[in-house]
Coordinates of C-alpha atoms in Angstrom, one line a residue:
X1 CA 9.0 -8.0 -24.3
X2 CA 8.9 -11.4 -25.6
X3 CA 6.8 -14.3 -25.4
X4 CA 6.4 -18.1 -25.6
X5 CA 4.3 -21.1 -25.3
X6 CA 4.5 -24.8 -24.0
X7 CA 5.0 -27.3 -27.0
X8 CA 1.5 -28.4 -26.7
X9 CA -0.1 -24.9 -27.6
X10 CA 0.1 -22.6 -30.3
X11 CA 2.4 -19.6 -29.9
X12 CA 1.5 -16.8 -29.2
X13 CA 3.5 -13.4 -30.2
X14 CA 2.8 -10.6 -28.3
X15 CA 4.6 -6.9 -29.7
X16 CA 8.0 -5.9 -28.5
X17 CA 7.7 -3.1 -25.6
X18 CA 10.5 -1.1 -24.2
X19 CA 11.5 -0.9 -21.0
X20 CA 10.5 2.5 -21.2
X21 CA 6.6 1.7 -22.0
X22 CA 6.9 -1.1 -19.2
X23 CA 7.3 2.0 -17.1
X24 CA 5.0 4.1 -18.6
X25 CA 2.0 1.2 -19.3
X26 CA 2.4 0.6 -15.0
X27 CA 2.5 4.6 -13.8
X28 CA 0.4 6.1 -16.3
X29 CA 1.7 9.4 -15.7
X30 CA 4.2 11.8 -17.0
X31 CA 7.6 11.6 -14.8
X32 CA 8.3 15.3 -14.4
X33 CA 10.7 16.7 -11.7
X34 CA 8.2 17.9 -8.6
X35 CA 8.1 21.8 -8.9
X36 CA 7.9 23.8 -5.9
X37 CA 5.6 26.9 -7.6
X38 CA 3.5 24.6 -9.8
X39 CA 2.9 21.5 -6.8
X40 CA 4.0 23.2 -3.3
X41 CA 0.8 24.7 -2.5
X42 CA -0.8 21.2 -3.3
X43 CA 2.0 18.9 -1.9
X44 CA 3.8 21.0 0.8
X45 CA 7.5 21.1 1.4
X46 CA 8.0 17.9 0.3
X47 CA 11.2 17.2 3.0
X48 CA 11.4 13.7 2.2
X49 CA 12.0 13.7 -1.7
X50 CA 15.4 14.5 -1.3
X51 CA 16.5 11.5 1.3
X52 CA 13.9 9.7 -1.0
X53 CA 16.1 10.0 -4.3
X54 CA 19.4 9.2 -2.1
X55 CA 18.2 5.6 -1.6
X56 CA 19.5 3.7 -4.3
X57 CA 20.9 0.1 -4.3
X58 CA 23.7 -1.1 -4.8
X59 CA 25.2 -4.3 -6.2
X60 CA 28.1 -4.1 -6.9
X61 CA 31.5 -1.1 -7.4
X62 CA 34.0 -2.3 -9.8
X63 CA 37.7 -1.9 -8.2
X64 CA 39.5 -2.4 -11.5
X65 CA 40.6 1.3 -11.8
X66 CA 43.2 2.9 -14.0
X67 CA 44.3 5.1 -11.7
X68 CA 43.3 5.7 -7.7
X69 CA 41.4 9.2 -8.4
X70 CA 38.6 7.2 -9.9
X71 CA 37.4 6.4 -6.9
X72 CA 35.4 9.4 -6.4
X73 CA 33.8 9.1 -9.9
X74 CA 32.6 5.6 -9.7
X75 CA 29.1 4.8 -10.9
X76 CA 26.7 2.8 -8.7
X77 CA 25.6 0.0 -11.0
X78 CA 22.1 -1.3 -10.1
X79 CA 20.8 -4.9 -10.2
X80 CA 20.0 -5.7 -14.3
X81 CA 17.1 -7.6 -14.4
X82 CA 15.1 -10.0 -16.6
X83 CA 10.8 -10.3 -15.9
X84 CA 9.2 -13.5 -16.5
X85 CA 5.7 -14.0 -16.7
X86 CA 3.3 -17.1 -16.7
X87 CA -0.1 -16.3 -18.5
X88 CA -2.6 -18.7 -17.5
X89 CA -5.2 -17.0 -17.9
X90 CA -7.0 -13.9 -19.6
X91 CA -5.9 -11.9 -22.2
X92 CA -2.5 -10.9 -23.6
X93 CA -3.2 -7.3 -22.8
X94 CA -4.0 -8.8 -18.8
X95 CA -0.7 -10.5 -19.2
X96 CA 1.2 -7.4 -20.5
X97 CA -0.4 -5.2 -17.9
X98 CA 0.9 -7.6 -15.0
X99 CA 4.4 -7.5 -16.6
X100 CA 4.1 -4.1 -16.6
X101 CA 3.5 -3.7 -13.2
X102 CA 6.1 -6.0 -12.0
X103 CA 8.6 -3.6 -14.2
X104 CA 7.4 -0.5 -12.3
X105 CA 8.1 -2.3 -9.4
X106 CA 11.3 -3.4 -10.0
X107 CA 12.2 -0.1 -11.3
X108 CA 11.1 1.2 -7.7
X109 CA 13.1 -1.2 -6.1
X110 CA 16.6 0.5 -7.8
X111 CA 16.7 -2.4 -10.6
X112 CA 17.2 -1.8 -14.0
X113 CA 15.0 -3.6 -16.7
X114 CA 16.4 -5.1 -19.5
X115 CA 13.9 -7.6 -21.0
X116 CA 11.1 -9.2 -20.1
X117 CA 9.4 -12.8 -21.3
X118 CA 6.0 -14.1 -21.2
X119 CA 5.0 -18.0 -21.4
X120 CA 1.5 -19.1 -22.4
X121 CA 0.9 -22.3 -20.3
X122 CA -2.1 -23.7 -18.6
X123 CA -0.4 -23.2 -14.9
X124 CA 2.5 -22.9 -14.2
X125 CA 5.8 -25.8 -14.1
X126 CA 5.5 -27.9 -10.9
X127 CA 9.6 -27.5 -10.6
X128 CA 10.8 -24.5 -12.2
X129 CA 7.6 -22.1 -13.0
X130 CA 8.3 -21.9 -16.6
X131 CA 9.3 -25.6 -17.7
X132 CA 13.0 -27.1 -18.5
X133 CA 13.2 -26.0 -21.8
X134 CA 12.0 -22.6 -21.5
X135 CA 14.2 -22.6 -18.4
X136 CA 17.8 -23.0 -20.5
X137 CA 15.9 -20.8 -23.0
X138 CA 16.2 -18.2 -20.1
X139 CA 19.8 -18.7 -19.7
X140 CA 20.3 -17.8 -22.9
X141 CA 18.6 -14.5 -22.8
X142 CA 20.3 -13.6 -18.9
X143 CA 23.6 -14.5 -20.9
X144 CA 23.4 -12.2 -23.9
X145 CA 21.5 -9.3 -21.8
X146 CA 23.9 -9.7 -18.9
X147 CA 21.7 -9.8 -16.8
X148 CA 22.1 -10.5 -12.6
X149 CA 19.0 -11.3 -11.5
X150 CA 15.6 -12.9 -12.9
X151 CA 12.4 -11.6 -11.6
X152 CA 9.3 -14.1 -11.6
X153 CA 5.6 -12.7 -12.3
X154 CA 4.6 -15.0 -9.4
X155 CA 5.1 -15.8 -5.8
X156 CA 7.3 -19.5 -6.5
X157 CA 7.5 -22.4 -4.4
X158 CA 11.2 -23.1 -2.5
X159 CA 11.3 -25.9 -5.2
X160 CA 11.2 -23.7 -7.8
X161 CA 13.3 -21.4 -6.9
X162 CA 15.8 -23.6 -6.0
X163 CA 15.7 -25.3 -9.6
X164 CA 15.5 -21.8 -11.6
X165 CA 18.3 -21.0 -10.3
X166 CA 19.8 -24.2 -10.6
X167 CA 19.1 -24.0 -14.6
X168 CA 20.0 -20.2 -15.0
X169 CA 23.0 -19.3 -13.3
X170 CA 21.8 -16.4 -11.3
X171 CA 19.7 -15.4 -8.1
X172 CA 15.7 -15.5 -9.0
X173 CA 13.1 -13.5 -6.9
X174 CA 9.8 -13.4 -6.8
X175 CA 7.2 -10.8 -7.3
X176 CA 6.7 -11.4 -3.6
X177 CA 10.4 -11.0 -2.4
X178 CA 10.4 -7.6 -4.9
X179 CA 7.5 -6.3 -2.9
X180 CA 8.9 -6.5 0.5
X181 CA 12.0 -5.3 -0.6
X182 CA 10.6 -2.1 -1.9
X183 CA 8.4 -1.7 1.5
X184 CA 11.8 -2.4 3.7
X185 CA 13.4 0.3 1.8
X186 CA 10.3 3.2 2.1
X187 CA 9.1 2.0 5.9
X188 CA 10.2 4.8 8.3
X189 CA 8.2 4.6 11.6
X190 CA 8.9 1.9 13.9
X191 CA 5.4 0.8 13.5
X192 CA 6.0 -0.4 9.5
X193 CA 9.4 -1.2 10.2
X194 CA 8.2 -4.0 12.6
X195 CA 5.6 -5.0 10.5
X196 CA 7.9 -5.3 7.2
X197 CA 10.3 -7.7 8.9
X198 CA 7.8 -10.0 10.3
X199 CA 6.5 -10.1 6.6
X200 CA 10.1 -10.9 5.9
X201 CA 10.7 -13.8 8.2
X202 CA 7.2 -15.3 7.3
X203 CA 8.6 -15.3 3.7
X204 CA 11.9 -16.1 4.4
X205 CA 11.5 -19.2 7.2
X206 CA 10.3 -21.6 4.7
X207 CA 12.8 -20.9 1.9
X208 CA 16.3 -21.1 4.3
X209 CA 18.4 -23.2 2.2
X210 CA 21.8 -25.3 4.3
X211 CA 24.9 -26.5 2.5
X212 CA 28.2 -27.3 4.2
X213 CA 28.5 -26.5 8.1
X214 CA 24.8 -25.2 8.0
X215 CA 24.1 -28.7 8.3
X216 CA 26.1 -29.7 10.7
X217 CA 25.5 -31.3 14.1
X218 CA 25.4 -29.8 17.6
X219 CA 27.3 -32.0 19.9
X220 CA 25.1 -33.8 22.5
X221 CA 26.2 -33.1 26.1
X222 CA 26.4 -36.0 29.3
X223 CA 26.0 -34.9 33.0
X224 CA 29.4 -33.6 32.7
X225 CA 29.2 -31.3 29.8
X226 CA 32.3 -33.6 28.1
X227 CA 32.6 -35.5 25.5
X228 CA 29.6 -38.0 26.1
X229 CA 27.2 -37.7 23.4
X230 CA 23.3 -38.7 23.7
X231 CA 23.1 -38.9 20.0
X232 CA 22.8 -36.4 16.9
X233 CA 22.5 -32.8 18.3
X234 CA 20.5 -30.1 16.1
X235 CA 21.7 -28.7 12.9
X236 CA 22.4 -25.3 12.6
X237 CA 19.8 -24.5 9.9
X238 CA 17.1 -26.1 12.5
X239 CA 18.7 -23.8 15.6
X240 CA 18.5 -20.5 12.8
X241 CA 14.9 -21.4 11.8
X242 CA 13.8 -21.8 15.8
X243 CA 15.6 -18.6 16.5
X244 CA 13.5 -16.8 13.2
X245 CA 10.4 -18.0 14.7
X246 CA 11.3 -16.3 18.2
X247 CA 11.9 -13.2 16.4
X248 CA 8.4 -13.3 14.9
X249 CA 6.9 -14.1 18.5
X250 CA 8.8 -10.9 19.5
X251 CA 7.7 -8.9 17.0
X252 CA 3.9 -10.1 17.0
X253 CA 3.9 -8.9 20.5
X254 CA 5.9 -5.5 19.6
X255 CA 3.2 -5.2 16.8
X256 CA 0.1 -5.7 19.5
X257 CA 1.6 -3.5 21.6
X258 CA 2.1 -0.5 19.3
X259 CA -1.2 -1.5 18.0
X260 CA -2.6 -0.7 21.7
X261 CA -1.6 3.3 21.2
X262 CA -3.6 3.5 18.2
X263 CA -6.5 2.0 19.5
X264 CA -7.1 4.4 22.1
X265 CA -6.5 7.4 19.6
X266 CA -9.1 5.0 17.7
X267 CA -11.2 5.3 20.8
X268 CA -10.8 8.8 21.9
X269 CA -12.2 9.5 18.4
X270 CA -15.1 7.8 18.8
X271 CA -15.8 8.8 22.7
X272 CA -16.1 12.5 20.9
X273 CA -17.8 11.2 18.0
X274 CA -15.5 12.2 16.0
X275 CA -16.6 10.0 12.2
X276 CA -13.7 9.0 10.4
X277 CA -13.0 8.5 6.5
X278 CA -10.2 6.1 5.2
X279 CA -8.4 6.7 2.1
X280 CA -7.6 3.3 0.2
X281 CA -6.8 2.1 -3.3
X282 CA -4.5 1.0 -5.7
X283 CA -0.8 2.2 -5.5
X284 CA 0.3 5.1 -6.9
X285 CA -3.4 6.4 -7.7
X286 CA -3.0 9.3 -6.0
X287 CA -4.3 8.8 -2.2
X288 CA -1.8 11.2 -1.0
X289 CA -1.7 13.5 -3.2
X290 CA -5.5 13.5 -2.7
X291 CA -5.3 13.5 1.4
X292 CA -3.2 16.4 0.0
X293 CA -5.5 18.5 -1.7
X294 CA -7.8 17.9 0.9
X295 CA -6.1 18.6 4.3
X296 CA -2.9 20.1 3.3
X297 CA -0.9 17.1 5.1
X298 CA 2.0 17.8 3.1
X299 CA 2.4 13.3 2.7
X300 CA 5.6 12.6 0.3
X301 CA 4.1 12.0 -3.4
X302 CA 6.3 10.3 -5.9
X303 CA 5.6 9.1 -9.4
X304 CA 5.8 5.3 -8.1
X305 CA 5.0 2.4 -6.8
X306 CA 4.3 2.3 -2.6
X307 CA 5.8 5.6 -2.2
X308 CA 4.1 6.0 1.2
X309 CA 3.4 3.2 3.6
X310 CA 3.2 4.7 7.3
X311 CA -0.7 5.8 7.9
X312 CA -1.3 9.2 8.3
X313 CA -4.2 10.6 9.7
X314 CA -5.4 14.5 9.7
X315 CA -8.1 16.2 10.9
X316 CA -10.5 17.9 8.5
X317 CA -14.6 19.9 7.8
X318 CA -16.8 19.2 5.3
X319 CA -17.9 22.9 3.7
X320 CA -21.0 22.3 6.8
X321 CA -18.2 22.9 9.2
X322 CA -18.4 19.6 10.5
X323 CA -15.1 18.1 11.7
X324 CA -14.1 14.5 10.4
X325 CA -10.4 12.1 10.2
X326 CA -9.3 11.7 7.2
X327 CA -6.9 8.6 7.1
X328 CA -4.2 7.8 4.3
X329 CA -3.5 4.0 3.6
X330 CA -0.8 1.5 2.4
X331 CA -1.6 1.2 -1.1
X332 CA -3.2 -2.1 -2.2
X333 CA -1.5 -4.2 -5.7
X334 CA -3.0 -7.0 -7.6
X335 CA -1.5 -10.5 -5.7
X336 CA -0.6 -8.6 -2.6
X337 CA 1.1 -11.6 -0.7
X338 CA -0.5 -12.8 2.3
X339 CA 2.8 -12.1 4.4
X340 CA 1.6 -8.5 3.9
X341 CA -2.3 -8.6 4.5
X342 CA -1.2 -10.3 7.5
X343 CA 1.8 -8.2 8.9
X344 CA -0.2 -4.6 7.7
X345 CA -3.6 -5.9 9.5
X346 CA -3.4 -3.6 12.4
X347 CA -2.7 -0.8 9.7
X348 CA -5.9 -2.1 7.8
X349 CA -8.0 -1.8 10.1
X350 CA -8.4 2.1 9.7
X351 CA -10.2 0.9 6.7
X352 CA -12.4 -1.2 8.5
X353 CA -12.9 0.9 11.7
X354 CA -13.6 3.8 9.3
X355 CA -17.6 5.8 9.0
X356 CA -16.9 5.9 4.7
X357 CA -14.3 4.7 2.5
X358 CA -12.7 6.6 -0.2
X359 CA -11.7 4.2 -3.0
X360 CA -9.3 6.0 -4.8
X361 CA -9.0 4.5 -8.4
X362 CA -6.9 5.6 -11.4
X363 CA -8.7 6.5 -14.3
X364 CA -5.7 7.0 -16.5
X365 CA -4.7 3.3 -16.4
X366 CA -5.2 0.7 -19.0
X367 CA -7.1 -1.6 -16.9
X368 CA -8.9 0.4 -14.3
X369 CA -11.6 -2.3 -13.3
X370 CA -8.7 -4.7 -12.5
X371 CA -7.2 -2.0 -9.6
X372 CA -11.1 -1.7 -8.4
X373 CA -11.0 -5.9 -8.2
X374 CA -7.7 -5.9 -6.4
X375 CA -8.7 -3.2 -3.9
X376 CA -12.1 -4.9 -2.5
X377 CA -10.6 -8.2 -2.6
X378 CA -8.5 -7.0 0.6
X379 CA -10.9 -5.0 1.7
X380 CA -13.0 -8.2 2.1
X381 CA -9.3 -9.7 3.8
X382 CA -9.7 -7.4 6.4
X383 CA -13.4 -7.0 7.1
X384 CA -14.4 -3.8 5.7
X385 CA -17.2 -4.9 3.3
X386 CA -20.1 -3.6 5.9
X387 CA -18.5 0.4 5.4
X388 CA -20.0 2.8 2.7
X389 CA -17.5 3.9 0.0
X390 CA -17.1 6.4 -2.6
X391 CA -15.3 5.4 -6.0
X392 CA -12.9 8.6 -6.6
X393 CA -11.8 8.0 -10.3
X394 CA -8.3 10.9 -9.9
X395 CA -6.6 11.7 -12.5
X396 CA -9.0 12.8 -14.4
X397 CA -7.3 15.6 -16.2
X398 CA -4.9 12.8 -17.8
X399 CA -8.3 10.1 -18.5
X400 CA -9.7 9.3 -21.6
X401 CA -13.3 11.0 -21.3
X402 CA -14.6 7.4 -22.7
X403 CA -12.9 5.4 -19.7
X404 CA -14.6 7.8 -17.2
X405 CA -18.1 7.4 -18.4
X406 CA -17.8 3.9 -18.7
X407 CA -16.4 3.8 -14.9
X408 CA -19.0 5.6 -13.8
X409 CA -21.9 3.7 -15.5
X410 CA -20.2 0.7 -13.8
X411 CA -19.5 2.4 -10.3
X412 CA -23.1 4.2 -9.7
X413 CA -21.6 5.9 -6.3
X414 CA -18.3 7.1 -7.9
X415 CA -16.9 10.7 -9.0
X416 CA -14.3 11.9 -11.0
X417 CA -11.9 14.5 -9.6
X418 CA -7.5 15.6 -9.8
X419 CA -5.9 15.8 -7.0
X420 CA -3.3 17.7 -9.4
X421 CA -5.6 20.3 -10.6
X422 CA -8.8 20.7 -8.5
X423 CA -11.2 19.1 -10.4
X424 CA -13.8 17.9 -9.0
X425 CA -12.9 18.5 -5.3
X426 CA -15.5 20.8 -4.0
X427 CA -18.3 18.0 -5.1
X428 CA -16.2 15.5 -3.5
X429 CA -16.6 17.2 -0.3
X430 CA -20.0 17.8 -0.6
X431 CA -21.0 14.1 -1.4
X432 CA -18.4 13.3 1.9
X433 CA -20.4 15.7 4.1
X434 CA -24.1 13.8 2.6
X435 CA -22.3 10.3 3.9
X436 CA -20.9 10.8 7.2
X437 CA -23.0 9.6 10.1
X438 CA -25.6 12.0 11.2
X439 CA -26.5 13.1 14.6
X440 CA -30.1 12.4 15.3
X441 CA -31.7 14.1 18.3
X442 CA -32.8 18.0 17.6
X443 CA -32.2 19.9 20.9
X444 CA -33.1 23.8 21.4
X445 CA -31.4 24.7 24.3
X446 CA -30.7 28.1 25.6
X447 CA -27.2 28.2 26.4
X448 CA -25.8 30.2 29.2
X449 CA -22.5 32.6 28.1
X450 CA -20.5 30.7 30.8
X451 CA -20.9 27.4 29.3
X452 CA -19.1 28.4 26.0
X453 CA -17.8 25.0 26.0
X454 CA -21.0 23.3 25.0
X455 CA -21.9 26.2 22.1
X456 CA -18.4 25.2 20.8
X457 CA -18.9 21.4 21.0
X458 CA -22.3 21.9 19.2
X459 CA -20.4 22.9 16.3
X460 CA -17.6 20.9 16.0
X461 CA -20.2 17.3 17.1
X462 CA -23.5 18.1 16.0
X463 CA -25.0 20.4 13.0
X464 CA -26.2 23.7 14.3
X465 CA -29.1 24.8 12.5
X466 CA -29.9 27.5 13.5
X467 CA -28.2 30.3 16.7
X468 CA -29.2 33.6 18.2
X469 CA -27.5 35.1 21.2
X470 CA -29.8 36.5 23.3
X471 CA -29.6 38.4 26.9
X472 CA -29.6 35.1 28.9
X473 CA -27.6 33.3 26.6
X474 CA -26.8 31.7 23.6
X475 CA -30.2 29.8 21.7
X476 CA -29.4 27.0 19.6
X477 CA -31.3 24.6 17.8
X478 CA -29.0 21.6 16.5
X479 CA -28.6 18.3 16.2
X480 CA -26.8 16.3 18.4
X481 CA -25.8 12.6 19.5
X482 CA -27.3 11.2 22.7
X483 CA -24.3 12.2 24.7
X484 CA -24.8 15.5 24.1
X485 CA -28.0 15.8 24.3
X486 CA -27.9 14.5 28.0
X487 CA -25.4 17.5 28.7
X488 CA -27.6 19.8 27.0
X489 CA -30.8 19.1 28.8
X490 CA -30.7 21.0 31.4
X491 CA -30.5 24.2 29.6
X492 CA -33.8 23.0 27.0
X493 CA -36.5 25.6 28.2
X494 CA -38.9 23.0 27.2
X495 CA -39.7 20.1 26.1
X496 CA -38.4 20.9 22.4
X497 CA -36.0 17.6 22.2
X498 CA -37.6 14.5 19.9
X499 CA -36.1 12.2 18.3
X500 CA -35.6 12.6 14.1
X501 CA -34.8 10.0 11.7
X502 CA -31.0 10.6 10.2

């Protein structure tokens, strides 16, 4: 990696990195085939890491062949890319650690990094993000790297990509565009699907670019439908942008409808009172593999970036026996474009519909405060600052012991566990089962045997303190919401119920 400054600072040199410490800086973790004896009973079967690994772009088969049996051993050549980054702000490292990212990213797209650039300015060039000169500066490195596409640190204006790529010779993308293009690839229930394209047309309606017959005229029609014209008819780009904005109407609707099913799940949940904890955090810091360890759920974990998207929601017990949700999320990354936060909101709202949220935070990256700033900044987005959470530092097999303590004298609610090996797991549970929403009426109430219905909903609703089965029935002193209380009045042989603090 590179870097350069606007004329009117000083330069700044930042040291060369590989493309294979890009990689390694962003995922922090060693990238290991998954084993079946050392992961399975972790992970599961793991069905989808096989039509995961398929999915590869590509740009382009070369068709200049010596001879026609070639065919069959042609290589797929993926997109070679060049990252640029603007740092306005903070330090080198904080610049580093952003290009770093966007090279995991682009890495998980199916692109492969060649080199990557970093300008010190005080924001950004009004026209083409990185200035004129630094601009044909670019073309010189995309020329001698061969490189097919430039990828910007930054979500850029239409103007600017227009003029990039103007100056440079090739297609430019944003960090933005790189983002939705990883979630179209990984988005497999009809739910994300919908909710990736409308991201998609929100990005894409302001930046549709006419040349040539996309800016021709309709012809105007008379009474006739001949040749009379009532002057200019609408271009074509105007009649594709109306038609993109009719297929976001559509899909909005498609979206609130398919948001209706959940909702009632949502409220099924709650009519049994049924508490529910979401998973969130940064991506690739190990949610599933922690909803994993926790339920068994068997989710797809991959060493990258937004390797799961769909929600998934399992039932589980704290070591009390109480039952409780247990919901995985779309994983949060610094700048997530708005497109997204708006698109994924019906998704995000398991976070904010949620009894305690587990904030799942990776203690084996470089800049582990930054992921915790990212994360609440869209949990604020969406409305989920009122819930409790839990800081769960994973990975802490693979943390420096320093970074840990110094998390968790910053986070005072927070624990450290691995989803890989254990650690720390049983006192996760533990400190899930002390959060959860308590009942708060105690009832003894002598059950009779043929109402084995309400014995069994006193364990999985309320905490049963204490049972004995007697000749009439079965006694039970618990605590119980107000619902159930009701139902178990009638079989109180006193006046034993009063109301406790939780």
């Amino acid at each position: 990696m590179t870097s350069s400054s606007s004329p009117s600072q000083d330069a700044q040199t930042l040291p060369l990195n590989s493309t294979e410490g890009l990689r390694a800086d962003a995922l922090m973790e060693e990238d290991v085939a998954w084993s079946h004896e050392i992961d399975g009973a972790r992970d599961g079967e793991q069905l989808d890491r096989s039509e995961r690994a398929a999915l590869r772009r590509v740009a382009g088969l070369s068709t200049e062949l010596e001879d026609v049996t070639e065919v069959e051993y042609r290589q797929l050549r993926l997109e070679r890319v060049v990252l640029v980054g603007v740092w306005t702000s903070g330090s080198a490292q904080d610049a580093e650690n952003s290009l770093a990212e966007l090279a995991a990213l682009a890495e998980t797209a199916g692109a492969q990094v060649l080199d990557g650039v970093i300008q010190r300015r005080d924001k950004p060039d009004a026209a083409t993000y990185i200035g004129s000169g630094k601009a044909r500066e670019l073309l010189d490195l995309v020329v001698e790297t061969g490189a097919d596409t430039v990828i910007c640190d930054g979500e850029l204006s239409p103007g600017q990509l227009i003029h990039l790529e103007d100056v440079v010779k090739v297609k430019v993308i944003d960090r933005t565009a790189l983002i939705l293009d990883i979630f179209a690839q990984h988005a497999k229930s009809r739910e994300g699907k919908a909710q990736v394209a409308l991201a998609q047309m929100q990005y894409m309606l302001p930046r549709l670019r006419g040349w040539g017959q996309s800016l021709s005229r309709q012809m105007g029609g008379g009474k006739g439908g001949g040749l009379a014209t009532r002057g200019p008819g609408e271009t074509k780009i105007e009649t594709d942008r109306r038609r993109i904005r009719e297929k976001m109407a559509k899909m909005r609707r498609e979206i609130a409808e398919m948001k209706t099913g959940r909702d009632i799940k949502r409220q099924e949940r709650r009519r049994n009172k049924v508490p529910s904890v979401a998973i969130a955090g940064y991506t690739n810091a190990g949610k599933s593999s922690l909803l994993n360890r926790l339920t068994g759920a068997g989710v797809l974990v991959e060493n990258s970036l937004f390797a799961t998207l769909d929600p998934t929601v399992r039932r589980a017990e704290t070591p009390g026996g109480r039952v409780y949700t247990l919901a995985d999320t779309v994983g949060f990354v610094r700048h997530l474009p708005h497109h997204l936060v708006e698109a994924f909101r019906s998704t995000m709202e398991e976070v904010g519909d949620s009894d305690l949220i587990l904030h799942v935070v990776d203690g084996s990256h470089p800049a582990p405060e930054e992921q915790l700033a990212a994360v609440r900044e869209v949990i604020r987005d969406v409305g989920a600052t009122h819930v409790p959470e839990i800081v769960v530092i994973n990975k802490a097999d693979a943390a420096d012991p320093l970074v840990l303590q110094r998390l968790m004298r910053i986070e005072k609610h927070s624990l450290a566990v691995s989803a890989r090996t254990g650690e720390g797991i049983p006192e996760l549970l533990a400190l899930i089962d002390s959060e959860l929403p308590r009942p708060k009426i105690a009832v003894e109430a002598l059950v009779p045997y043929t109402h084995g219905k309400l014995v069994a909903r006193a364990h999985s609703e309320g905490e049963v303190t204490s049972e004995e089965h007697t000749a009439e029935g079965t006694l039970l002193k618990v605590l119980v919401h107000e619902e159930l209380a009701a139902e178990l009045a009638p079989y109180v042989p006193a006046a034993t119920a009063q109301q406790v603090t939780a």
